[in-house]
Coordinates of C-alpha atoms in Angstrom, one line a residue:
X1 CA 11.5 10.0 -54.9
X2 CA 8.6 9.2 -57.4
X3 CA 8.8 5.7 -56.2
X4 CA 9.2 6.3 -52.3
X5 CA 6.1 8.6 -52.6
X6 CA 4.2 6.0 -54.6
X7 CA 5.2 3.1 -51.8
X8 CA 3.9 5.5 -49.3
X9 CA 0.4 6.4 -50.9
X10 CA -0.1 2.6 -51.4
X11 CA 1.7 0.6 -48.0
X12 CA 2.5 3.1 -45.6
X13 CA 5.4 4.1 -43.4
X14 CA 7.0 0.6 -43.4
X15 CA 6.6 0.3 -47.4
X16 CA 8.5 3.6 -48.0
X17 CA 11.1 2.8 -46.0
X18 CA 12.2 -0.1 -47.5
X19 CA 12.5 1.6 -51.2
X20 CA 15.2 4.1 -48.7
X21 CA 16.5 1.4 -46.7
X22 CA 18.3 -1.3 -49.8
X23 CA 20.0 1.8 -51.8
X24 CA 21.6 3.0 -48.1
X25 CA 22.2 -0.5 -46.9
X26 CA 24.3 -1.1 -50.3
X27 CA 26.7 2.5 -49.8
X28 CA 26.8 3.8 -47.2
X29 CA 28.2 2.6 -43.6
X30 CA 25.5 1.8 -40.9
X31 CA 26.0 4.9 -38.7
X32 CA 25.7 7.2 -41.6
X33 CA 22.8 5.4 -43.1
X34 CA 21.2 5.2 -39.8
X35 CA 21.0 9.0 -39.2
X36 CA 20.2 9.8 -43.2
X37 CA 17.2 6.7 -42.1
X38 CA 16.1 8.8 -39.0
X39 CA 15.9 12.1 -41.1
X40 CA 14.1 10.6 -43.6
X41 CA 11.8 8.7 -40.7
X42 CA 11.0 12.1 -39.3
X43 CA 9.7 13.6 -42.5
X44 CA 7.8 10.5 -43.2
X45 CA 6.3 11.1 -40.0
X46 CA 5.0 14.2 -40.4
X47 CA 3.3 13.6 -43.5
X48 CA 1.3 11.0 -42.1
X49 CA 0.3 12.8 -39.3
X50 CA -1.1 15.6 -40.8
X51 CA -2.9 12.8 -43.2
X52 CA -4.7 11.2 -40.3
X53 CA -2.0 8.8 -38.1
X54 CA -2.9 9.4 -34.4
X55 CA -0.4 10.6 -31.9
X56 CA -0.3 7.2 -30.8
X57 CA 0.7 5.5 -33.1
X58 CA 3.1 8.1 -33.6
X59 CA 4.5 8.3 -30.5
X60 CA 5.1 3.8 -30.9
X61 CA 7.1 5.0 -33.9
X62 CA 9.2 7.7 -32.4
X63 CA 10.0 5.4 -29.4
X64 CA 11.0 2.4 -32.0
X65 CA 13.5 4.0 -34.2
X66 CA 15.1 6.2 -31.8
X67 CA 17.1 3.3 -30.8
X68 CA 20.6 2.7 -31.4
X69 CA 20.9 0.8 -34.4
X70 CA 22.2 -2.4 -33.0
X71 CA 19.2 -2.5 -31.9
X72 CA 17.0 -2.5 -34.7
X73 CA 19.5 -4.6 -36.7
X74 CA 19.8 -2.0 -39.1
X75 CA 16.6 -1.1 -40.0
X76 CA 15.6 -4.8 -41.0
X77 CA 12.8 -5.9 -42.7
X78 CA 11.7 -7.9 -39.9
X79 CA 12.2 -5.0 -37.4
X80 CA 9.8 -3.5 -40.1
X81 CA 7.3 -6.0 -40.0
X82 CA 6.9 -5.7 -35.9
X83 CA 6.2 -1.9 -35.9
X84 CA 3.4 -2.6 -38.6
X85 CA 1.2 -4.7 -36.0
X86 CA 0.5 -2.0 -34.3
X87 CA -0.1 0.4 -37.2
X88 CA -2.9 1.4 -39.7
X89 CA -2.1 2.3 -43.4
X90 CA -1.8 6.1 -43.5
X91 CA -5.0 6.4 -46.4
X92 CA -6.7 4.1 -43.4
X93 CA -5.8 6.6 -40.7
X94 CA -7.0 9.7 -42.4
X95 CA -10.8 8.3 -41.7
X96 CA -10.3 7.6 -38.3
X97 CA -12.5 9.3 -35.6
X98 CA -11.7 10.3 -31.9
X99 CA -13.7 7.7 -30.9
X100 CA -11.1 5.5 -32.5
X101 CA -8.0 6.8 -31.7
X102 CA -9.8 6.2 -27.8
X103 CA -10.6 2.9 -28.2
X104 CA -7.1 1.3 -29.3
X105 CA -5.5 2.5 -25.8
X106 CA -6.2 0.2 -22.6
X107 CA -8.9 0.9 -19.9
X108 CA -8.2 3.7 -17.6
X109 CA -9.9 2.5 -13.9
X110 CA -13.2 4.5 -13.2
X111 CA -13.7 6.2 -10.3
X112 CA -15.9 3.2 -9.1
X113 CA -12.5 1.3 -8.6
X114 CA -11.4 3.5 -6.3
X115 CA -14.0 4.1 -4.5
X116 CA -14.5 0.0 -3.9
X117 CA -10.7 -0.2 -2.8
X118 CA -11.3 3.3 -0.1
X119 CA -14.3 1.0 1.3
X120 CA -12.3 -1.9 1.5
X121 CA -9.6 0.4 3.3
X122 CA -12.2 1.6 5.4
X123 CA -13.0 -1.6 6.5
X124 CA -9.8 -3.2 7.5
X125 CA -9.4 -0.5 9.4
X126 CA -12.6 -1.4 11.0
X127 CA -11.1 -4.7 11.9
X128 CA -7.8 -3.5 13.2
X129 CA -9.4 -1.7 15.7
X130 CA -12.1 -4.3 16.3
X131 CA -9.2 -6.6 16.5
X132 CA -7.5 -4.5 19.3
X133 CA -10.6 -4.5 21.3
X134 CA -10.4 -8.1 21.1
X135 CA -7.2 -8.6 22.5
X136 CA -7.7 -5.3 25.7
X137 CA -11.2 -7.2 26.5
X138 CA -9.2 -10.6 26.1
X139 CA -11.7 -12.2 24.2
X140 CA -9.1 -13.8 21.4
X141 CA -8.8 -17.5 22.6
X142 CA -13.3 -17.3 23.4
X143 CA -13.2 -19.5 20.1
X144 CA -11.2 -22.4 19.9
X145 CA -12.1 -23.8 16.7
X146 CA -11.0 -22.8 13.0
X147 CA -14.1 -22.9 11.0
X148 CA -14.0 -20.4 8.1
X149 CA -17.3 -21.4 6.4
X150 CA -19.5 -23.0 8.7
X151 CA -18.1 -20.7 11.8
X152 CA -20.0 -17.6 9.8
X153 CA -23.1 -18.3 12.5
X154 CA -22.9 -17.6 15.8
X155 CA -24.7 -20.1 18.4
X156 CA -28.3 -19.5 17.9
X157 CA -29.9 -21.6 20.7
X158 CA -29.1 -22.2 24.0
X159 CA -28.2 -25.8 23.4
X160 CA -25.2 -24.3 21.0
X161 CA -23.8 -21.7 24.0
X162 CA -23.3 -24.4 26.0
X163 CA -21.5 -26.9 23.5
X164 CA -19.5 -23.7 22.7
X165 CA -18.9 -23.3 26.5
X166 CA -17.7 -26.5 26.9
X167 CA -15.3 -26.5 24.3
X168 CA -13.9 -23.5 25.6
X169 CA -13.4 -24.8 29.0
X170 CA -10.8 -27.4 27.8
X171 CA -8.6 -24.2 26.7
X172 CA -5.4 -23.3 28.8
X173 CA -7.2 -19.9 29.3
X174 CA -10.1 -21.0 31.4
X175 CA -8.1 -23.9 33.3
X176 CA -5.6 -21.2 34.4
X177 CA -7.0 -18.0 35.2
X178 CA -11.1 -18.0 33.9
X179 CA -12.5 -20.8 35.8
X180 CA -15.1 -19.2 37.4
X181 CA -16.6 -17.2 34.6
X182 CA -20.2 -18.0 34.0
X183 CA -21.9 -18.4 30.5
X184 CA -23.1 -14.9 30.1
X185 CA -19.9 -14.1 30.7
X186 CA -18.5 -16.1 28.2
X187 CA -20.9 -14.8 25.6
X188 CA -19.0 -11.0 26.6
X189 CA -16.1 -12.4 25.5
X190 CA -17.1 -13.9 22.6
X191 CA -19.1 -11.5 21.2
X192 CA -15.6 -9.4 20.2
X193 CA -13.8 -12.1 18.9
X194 CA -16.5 -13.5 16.9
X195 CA -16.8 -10.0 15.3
X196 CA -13.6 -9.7 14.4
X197 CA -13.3 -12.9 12.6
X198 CA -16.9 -12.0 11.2
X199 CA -15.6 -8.8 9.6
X200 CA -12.9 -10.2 8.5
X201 CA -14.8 -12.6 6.3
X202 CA -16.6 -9.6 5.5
X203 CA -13.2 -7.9 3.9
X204 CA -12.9 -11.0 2.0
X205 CA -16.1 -11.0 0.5
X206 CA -16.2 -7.6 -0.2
X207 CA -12.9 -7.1 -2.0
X208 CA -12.8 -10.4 -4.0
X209 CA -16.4 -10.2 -6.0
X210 CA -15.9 -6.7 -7.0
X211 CA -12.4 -7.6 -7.9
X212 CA -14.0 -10.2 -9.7
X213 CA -16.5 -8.3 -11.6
X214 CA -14.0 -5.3 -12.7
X215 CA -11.8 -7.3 -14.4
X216 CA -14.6 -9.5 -16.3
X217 CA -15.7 -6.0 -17.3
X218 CA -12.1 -4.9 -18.0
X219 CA -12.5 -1.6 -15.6
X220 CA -8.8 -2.5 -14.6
X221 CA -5.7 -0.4 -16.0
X222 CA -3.2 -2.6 -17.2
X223 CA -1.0 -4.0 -14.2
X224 CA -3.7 -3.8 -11.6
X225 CA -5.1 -6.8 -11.8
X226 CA -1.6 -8.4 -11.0
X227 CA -1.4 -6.1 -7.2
X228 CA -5.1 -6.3 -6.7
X229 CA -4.9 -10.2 -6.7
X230 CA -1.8 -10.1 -4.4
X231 CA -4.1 -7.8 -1.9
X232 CA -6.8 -10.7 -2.5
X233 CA -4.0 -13.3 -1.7
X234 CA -3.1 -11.5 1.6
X235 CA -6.1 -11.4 2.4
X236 CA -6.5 -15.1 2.4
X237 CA -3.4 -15.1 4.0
X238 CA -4.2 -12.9 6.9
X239 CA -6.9 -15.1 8.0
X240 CA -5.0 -18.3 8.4
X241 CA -2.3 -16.0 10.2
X242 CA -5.1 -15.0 12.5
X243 CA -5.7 -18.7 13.2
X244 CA -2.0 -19.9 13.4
X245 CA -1.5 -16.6 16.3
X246 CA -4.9 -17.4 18.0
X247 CA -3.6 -21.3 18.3
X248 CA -0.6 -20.2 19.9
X249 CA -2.9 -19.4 22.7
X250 CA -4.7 -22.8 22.9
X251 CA -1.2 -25.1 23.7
X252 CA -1.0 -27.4 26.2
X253 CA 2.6 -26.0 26.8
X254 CA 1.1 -23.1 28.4
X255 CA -0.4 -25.4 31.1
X256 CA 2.6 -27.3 31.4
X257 CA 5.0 -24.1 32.0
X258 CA 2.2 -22.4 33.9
X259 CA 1.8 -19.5 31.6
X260 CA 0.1 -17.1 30.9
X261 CA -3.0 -17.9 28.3
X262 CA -1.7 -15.7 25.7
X263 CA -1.1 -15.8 22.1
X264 CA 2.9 -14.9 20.9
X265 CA 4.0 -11.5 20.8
X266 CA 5.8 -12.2 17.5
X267 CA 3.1 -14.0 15.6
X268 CA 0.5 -10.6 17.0
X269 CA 2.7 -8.3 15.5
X270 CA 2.9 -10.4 12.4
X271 CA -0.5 -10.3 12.3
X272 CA -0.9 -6.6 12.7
X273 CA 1.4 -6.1 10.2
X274 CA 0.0 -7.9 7.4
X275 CA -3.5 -5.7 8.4
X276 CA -1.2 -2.5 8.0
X277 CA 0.1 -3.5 4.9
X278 CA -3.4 -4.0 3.8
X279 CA -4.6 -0.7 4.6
X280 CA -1.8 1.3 3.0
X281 CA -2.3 -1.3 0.0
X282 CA -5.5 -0.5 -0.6
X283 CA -5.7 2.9 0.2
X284 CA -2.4 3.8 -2.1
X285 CA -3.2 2.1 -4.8
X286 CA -6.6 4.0 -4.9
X287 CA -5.3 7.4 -4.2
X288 CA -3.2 6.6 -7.2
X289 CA -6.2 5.4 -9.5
X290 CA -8.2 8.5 -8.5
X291 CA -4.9 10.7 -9.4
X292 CA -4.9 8.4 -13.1
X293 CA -8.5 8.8 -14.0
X294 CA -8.5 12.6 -13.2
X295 CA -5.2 13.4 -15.1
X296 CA -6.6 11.1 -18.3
X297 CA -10.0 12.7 -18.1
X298 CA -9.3 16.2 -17.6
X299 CA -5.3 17.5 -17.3
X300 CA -5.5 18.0 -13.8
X301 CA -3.4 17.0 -11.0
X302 CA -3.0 18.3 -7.6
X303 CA -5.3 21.3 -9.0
X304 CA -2.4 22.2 -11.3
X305 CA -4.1 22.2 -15.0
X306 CA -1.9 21.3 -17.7
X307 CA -1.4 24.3 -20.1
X308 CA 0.0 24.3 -24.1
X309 CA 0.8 20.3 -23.2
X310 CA 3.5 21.0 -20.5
X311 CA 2.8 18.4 -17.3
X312 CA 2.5 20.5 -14.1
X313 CA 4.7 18.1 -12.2
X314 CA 7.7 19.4 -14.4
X315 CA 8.1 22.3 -12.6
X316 CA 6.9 20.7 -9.0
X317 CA 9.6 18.4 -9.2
X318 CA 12.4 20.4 -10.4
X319 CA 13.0 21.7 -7.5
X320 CA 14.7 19.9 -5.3
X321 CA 13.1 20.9 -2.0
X322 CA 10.2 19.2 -3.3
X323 CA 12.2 16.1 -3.7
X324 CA 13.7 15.7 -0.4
X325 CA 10.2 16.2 0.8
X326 CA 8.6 13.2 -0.6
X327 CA 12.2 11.0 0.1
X328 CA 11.5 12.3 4.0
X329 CA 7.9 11.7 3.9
X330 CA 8.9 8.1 2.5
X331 CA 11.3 7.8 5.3
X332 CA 8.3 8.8 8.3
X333 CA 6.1 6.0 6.6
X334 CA 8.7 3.3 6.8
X335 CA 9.5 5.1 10.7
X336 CA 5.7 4.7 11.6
X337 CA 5.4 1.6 10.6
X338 CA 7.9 0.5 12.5
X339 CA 6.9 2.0 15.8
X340 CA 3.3 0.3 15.1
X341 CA 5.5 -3.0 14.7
X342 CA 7.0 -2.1 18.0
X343 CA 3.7 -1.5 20.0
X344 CA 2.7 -5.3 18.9
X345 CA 5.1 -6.4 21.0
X346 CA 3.9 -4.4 23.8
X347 CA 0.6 -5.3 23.6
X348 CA 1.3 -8.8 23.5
X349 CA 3.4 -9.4 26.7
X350 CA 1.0 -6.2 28.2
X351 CA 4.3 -4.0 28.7
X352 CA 1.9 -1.4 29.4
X353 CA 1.2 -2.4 32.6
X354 CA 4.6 -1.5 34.1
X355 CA 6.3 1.7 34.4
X356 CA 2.9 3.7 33.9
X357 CA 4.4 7.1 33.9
X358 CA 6.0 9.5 31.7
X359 CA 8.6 10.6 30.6
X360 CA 10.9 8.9 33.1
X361 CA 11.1 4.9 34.1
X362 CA 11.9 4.7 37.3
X363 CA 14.4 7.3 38.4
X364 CA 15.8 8.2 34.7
X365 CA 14.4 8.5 30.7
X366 CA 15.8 4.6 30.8
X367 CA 15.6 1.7 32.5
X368 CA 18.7 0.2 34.3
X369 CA 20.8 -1.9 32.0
X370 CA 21.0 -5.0 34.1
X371 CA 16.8 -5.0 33.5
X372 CA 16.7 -4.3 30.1
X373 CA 18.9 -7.3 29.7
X374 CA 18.4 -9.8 31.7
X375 CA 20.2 -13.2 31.2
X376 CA 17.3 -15.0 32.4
X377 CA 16.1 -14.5 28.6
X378 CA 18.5 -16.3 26.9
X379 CA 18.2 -19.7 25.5
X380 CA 21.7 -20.6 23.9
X381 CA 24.2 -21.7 26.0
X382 CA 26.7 -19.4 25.5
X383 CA 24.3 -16.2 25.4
X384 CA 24.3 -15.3 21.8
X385 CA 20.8 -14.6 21.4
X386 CA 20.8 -12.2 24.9
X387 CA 20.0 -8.8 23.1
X388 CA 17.5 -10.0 20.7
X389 CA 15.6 -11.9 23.1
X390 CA 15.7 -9.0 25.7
X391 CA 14.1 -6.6 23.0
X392 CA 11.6 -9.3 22.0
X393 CA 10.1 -11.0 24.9
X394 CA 11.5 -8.9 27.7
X395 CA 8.5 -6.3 29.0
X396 CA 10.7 -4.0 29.9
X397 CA 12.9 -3.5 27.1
X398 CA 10.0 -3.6 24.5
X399 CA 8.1 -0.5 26.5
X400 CA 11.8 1.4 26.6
X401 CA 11.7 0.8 22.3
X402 CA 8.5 1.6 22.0
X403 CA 9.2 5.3 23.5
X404 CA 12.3 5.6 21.8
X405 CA 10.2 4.9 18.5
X406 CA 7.6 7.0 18.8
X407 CA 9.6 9.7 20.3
X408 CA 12.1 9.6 17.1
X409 CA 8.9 9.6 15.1
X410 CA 7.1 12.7 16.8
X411 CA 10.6 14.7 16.4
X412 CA 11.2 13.8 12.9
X413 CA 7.7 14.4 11.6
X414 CA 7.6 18.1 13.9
X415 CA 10.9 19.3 12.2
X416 CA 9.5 18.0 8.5
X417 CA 6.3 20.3 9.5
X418 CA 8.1 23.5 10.8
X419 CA 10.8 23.1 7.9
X420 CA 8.3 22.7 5.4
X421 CA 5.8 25.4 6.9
X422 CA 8.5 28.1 7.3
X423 CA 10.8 27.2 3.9
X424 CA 10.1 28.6 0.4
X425 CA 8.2 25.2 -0.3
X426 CA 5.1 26.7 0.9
X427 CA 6.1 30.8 0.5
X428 CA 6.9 29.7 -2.9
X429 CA 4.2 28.2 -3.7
X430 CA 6.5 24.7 -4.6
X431 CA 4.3 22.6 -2.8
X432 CA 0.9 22.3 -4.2
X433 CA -1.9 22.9 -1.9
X434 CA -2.8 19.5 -1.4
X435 CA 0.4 17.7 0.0
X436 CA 0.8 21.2 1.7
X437 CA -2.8 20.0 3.9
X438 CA -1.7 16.6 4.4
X439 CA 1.5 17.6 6.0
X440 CA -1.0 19.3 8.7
X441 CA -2.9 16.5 9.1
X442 CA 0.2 14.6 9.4
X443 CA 1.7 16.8 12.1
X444 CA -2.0 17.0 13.9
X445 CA -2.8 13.6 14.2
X446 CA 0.9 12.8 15.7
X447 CA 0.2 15.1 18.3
X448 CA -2.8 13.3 19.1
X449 CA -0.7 10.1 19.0
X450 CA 1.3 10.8 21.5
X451 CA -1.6 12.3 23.8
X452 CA -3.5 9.2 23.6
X453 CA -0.2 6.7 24.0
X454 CA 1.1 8.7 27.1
X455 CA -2.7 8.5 28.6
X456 CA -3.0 4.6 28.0
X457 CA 0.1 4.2 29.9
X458 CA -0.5 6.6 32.6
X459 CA -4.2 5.3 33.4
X460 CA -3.0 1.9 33.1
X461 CA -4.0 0.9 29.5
X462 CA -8.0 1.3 29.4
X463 CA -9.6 -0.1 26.9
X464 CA -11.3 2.9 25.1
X465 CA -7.6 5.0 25.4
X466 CA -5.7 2.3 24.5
X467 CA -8.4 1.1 21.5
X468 CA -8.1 4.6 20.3
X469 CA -4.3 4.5 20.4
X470 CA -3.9 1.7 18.0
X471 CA -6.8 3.6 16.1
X472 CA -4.5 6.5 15.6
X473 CA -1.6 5.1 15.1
X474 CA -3.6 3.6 11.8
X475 CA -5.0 6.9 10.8
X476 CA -1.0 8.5 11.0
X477 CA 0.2 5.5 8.8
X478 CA -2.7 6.6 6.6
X479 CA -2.1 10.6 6.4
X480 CA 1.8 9.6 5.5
X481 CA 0.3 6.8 2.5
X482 CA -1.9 10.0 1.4
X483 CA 1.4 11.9 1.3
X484 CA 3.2 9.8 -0.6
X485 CA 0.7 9.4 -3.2
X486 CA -0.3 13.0 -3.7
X487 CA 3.5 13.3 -4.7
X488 CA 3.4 10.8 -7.5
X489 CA 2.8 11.8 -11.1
X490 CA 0.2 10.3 -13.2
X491 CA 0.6 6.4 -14.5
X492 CA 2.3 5.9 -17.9
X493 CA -1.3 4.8 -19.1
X494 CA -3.3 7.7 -18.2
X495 CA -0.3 9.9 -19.9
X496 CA -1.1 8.2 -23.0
X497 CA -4.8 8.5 -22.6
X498 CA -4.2 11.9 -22.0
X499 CA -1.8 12.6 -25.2
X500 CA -4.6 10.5 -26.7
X501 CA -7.3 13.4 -25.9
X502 CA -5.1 16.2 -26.9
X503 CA -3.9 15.1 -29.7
X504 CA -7.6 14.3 -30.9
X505 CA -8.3 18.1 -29.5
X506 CA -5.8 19.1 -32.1
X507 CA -7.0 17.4 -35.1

């Protein structure tokens, strides 16, 4: 023992190991020797602990040898040598500071990251709604050019509205139905479309140079970087979907099928989708930097306060209420999003203009069969793209989803409320207070959601009703993201950060 005591005073845990590990390694069969190696590992451990080896480091050495020792190929030398990078000598340890033991972990975001990515949140929802006003006012094919730098400017001289004009009249939209319009007109029309694509490069801007700056100034928790560039990259991506929908509008096709000057149904709802994506993005991924920084800065989450080291989401989600609740609340977001997907379609072939009352179409909740699929919609000659066409590009059968989407999602959300409200998760006290308000604000603003789509279709789809419909059904998606994310425990990182601080507390 004189000599394992004397390795460990002068290299360490790794030294005094080795003076255990060749006398075992030479008797004693590897399953033995491996559990007389994890005794003596444990004792080793506590020594240096109470010498000055933070909790970290600790905690990398528990996690090490508690594998099986296949493994660790029997406690090799070179096994050895690995768990020394990250480790100081234990007469090294004993002066370290709290400062530190801080320092060796990775960044934990600041609050200033998520407040950047609730702007940025804020602002595309600024441009979906923007972008809806576009498309009611049709304003989306006023621009007919793709000019993502030089397009910033908007005509500043008369000379330019008229160049502007001109180009515009060569469009399938004013051959066909806006051939009389006059230039003020025109400048109506392109005022919205010209700020939608404005704010759009505003979005850009705004997200990429902060993005930039935090992780030059390494304010990023490890793993962010990688899903805050893919937001960046959608981004970029958005916009040139934008383009490719808006030249769907432009082709000569439409003149030669005398069409409607509209852009396709499926690349809108493509469109909307990546901007719905975006939002949740952005907004999820800051709710759960805001839930990070508070946990590793002061043991709190959900206004539960962590007490004698025990994590208050333990007991939260032991019970399994609690987790069917956030599987269901899951389930709604996927359900909303869908029935946002849906209402693309009807915006795009304006299926809101027919059967403008509720809750029957025509004579019954349905339409008749024979109208919902109509053979006229198929393209293959023997009819096997009938249904999917029908629910695509058929008017009528996209307005009939529609309802049965958002109907599903108003019932399903209402019986999550009233089963949540009137169960033991909130009698009990299960659910913590702040899920508990979101689940209200959930079941609020799908009342509203439903007010405001049943009043666009009854006053034949205004454009403040029906802007404010696509508004809400935005805000919903958002209450649901909130949801989620007020149900998810602190990051691995900002556990350690905050095992970090209590173990320092302890010292």
């Amino acid at each position: 023992m004189s000599a394992l005591w004397t390795s460990l005073r002068s290299g360490g845990v790794v030294k005094a190991f080795r003076v255990i590990q060749t006398p075992l390694r030479s008797c004693i069969q590897p399953p033995v020797a491996n559990r007389i190696l994890s005794l003596q590992y444990n004792r080793l451990v506590t020594q240096t602990t109470s010498q000055g080896l933070n909790l970290l480091q600790s905690k990398r050495l528990s996690s090490t040898f508690s594998r099986p020792a296949g493994d660790l190929g029997f406690f090799t030398s070179h096994a050895f040598s690995s768990l020394a990078l990250g480790l100081k000598s234990s007469s090294t340890a004993h002066h370290a500071t709290a400062a530190e033991t801080t320092l060796q972990l990775p960044p934990i975001s600041p609050p200033s990251v998520s407040n950047w990515l609730f702007v940025s949140a804020a602002l595309v929802f600024g441009v979906i709604v923007v972008g809806g006003i576009t498309r009611l006012t049709e304003s989306g094919l006023s621009i007919v050019e793709w000019r993502p730098i030089t397009g910033t400017l908007p005509p500043l001289s008369e000379t330019e509205w008229v160049e502007e004009f001109e180009k515009y009249k060569l469009s399938p939209e004013y051959r066909l139905t806006n051939h009389n319009i006059t230039l003020d007109q025109f400048k109506n029309i392109f005022f919205w479309e010209y700020a939608h694509r404005l704010l759009g490069r505003v979005i850009g801007v705004a997200f990429v140079a902060p993005l930039a700056y935090f992780y030059a100034r390494r304010r990023l928790t490890p793993g962010l970087p990688i899903v805050l560039t893919s937001l960046g990259l959608l981004i970029g991506f958005q916009g040139a979907l934008g383009w490719y929908m808006v030249k769907s509008g432009l082709s000569e096709k439409i003149i030669e099928t005398n069409s409607v000057p509209r852009v396709s149904q499926y690349r809108l709802a493509a469109h909307l989708s990546m901007a719905l994506l975006l939002f949740a993005g952005m907004l999820g991924v800051g709710l759960q930097m805001r839930t990070d920084h508070k946990w590793a800065e002061s043991g709190v989450w959900n206004s539960l306060v962590e007490k004698n080291g025990v994590k208050p989401w333990d007991a939260v989600f032991s019970n399994p209420a609690v987790r069917r609740f956030r599987l269901a609340a899951g389930l709604l977001t996927g359900l909303v999003f869908l029935t946002a997907f849906s209402g693309a379609f009807v915006a795009g072939l304006d299926a809101g203009l027919i059967y403008n009352e509720f809750p029957y179409m025509g004579e019954s909740f349905m339409p008749p069969i024979d109208e919902m699929y109509k053979k006229s919609y198929a393209k293959e000659a023997n009819g096997s793209d009938l249904w999917w066409r029908n629910i695509f590009e058929n008017p009528t059968t996209t307005q009939f989803d529609h309802r049965l989407l958002a109907t599903t999602t108003y019932a399903a959300i209402s019986t999550l409320f009233f089963t949540t409200i009137l169960s033991p998760l909130k009698k009990g006290g299960f659910l913590p207070a702040l899920p508990l308000r979101l689940t209200y604000l959930t079941y609020g603003l799908v009342n509203l959601q439903v007010l405001l789509g049943i009043s666009t279709l009854l006053y034949l789809v205004p454009v403040e009703l029906a802007a404010s419909h696509q508004a809400g059904s935005v805000a919903l998606l958002g209450s649901l993201v909130a949801l989620i994310a007020s149900l998810r425990k602190p990051g691995r990182m900002a556990q350690l950060w905050r095992d970090s601080r209590r173990g320092t507390a302890t010292r």
